Amino acid sequence: MLTVLLILIPFIAGLIAFGLKGSGPKVLGMIASLASVATAIGTVCTLHADPKKLSFVTDWIPQLGSQFRVGLDGMGTMLCLLTAIAFLLVFITIYNRDIERPNSFYGLMLLSQAGLVGVFTAFDALQFYVFWELALIPVYFLCSMWGGEKRIPVTFKFFVYTFLGSLLMLVGIIYLYFQTPDHSFSWTSFTSLQLGTGDQKWLFWLFFVAFAIKMPVFPFHTWQPDTYEQSPTPVTMILSGVMVKMGLFGVLRWLVPVLPEGAAMWTDVAIVLSIIGIIYASCIAMVQSDLKRLIAYSSIAHIGLMSAAIFAHNEQGTQGVLLQMFNHGINIIGLWIIVEVIQNRLGVKNMDQMGGMARKAPRMAIFLVIISLANIGLPLTNGFIGEFLMFSGLFQYNHWFMAFAGLGIILAAVYTLNMIQKVIFGEGNTLTDTTTDLQPGETVALSLVVIMIFVLGVYPQPMLDLVSKVF
Amino acid sequence: MNALISTALSGVVLMFVGLFVRNKQHIKFFAIAAIIISFIANLALYPTVLLGSYIQFGMIEVSKFSVLFNAVALGATLIYFLLSGKEFEKVGEHVGDYFALIFFILAGITLASSFSNLLMLFLAIEIMSIPQYVLAGADRKSLKSNEASLKYFLMGAFSTGILLMGITLIYGAAGTFNIAELGLGADPVHPLALCGIILMAFALAFKVSAVPFHFWTPDVYDGSPTVFTSFMATVVKAGGFVAFLRMFHVAFAGGAVSHHWTLILSIITAATLILGNFSAVFQQSVKRMLAYSSIAQAGFMLFAVIAINQFAAQGIILYAAAYSLATIGVFAVLMKLKDYTFEGFNGLARKQPLLALATTIFLFSLAGIPVTAGFFAKYFVLSAAIQHGHLLWLVIVGVLCAAISVYYYFRVIMAMYFKQGDPEVEPISGGFRAALVLTIVLVLVLGLFPGLLIGWL
């Protein structure tokens, strides 16, 4: 029942939030996300004690053989925990901000949380698809209503891209449904299918495109920098911290187990696309002067590495990806919190207009340095162990792939240090002189991020144990 | 059978009501009462057909499918009366007659869902069509309305001729009018019958405005009084499809013959999807956009005609319900606005949150987004096509077109929520709000539990 609760808490809170006024929504949001984190921690404990308790099955559409079937394994638990923490961090950061129409904002945020948790817990393909779309729609409204100047066309592009991908996946799901002997959508029926090679060959693309758009993998990434740039930063945190994980999760849960031969057949193509993405996005990130776009491109590069490691399909690589999903989520949210702070103080995102902020906002500067270094995988930070495992997984698969993917590390160091230099060091100007340091809420959120960075960096074993637990 | 009798009688009664009731506003209540009676009379047959279908007079087959489809059509009309009944008064003087004509159309639809004889098919199509020509021209002072009526009539008469020709040729080949006994499934196929099938496919494609027989649609829908467009584009269209489905599934299924028409219909479907969607993208008026989108949606319903299986029958029922509810809802909102262009919707969310929310949910349903009825409607017709096996290319075309359809549906949503404006909205009564909420609830309930409807089949 804990699993159902994970979906229900944000869903019901979200619906209630629409009807509240004044500071009601943000208090409710805080309560709901604290409750979600508590429930998520509860699921982690239950997973160790009695994993069967986390499954819940009931009939949904008996005519179709579709059931409401939720459950959690190590990967699902980790992602639900990440989702809960991410939303908590977002809500803490923006607690003191004035948001226009807070009731709709918090309502939509909570609904998207419910959708995301639904995706990570679904063990029925149709239910997976429904939640997959449900997570998207609130985000569409969030970006279009509270975003930047060009938000409407940009968000629309994002929506059409992902919707098209989802529909292709739906075709795949229906096709697989007819192949199952008992006509069911359950994950076990799907994974026990004995499909011919010919079928797997093309079915792979129906699923891969949907997931690749979400991650995003080159060349399906074009919506991403624009959307990250134009979205309100709290939404960008969710998009980059949690939503991109939907794509990776989809590959790990649905694509590789259901279509193992298809995945094996196209492995090289998928990895090459991912590696092109790494190098291409890193190069663009180096020449960006817009802070949000820089982080957006760096995110493409990092996700590219993860998707390459998934398709390498060995234990180390997969472990690394699972670990890195959590770590990347935490780190990128940390970075976005700082971007949010800077944008809130200065009102600009162009790095050429910044500089010298270390003197005016020393706490922020320290946090920025720590999180950025974690993001490029410095030892003792959480990013290191994940990247190490992914690279060794790739190395086992093919040395050359690893070598090219490794270029991403060097390039990441270049653009990250460049960013740190431009933002916090050097001479200040009239604009940056007005900066104030972090407020209590922001400090709390960033401290949580940094604590997680160090704890997981020094002692990743509990997380590794968690993600190695499968049903 | 009950539905046919009660709708036909209701039509006659309403003509007299129009004569004797002076107050125009009261006629609506008689119509609502009549539709509820017809709905109940229709459902009263359900226990009987549960045991199996039966044929009456060798002409009409009463089956679970026909009872269920009639229930959907009558239910959708009830929603239509609740939402748009008031608009009838604005069209002209003869409110009673308009309601009577709607009931006659319904009589045609109930016949279309249960004919078992080619002559009954012809009658059904004609009973459905002729009152529509009149309704299209109901706004006598408007030149556009007159043009719509004339255009519709000419095109309709033309397609009727083709239909008759097709029926004749099939009769010539098979020697019977009874669709269950035509025996066209066996090969080799008689060339006369083949010509007949093609002519019938074309005529029915005319009726459901499939490309390339769609040219009348945008003009007629745009020119007719909006309140009647709403009905023509939904319930009547579903009626056309059910005739199409019955004809092809009962009479022309199986054997070599289905290979011949499957290809033709597949090409028609693909063309309908592509042209309907692309044309809708370029429209400036929401009403015309809906006209083209109704062509596009027809493409999806054609999936059910081509794929002959259980999913197709369930799909057409669900599609008829989902599409009718959503489109009737959108039109009801449209009629409350003065300006039918996309700009007319600017800023509606702030002024009338309920209208905006309702429109959003209806458009989500039309686009096929989960948790709305439209998702499962699309799901079922896609399933039908995928199960058929040889139609995967068509499914991919359909999916790409569904993604395009998001473009024009979302233009309305963007206008309502993200743009500034001060749309002129007519005063909205409590009854209208209640009916709108009821429609939203129906769309969402069918989106979560489609089994509630198709479980009856």
XYZ file of C-alpha atoms in Angstrom, chain A residues 167 170 187 210-211 371 395 407:
8
model
C 2.246 7.565 -29.560
C 1.699 3.131 -27.742
C 5.345 -6.595 -17.201
C 9.956 7.618 -27.211
C 12.651 7.160 -24.607
C 28.159 21.142 -6.778
C 35.306 -0.136 -21.553
C 36.420 13.107 -24.040
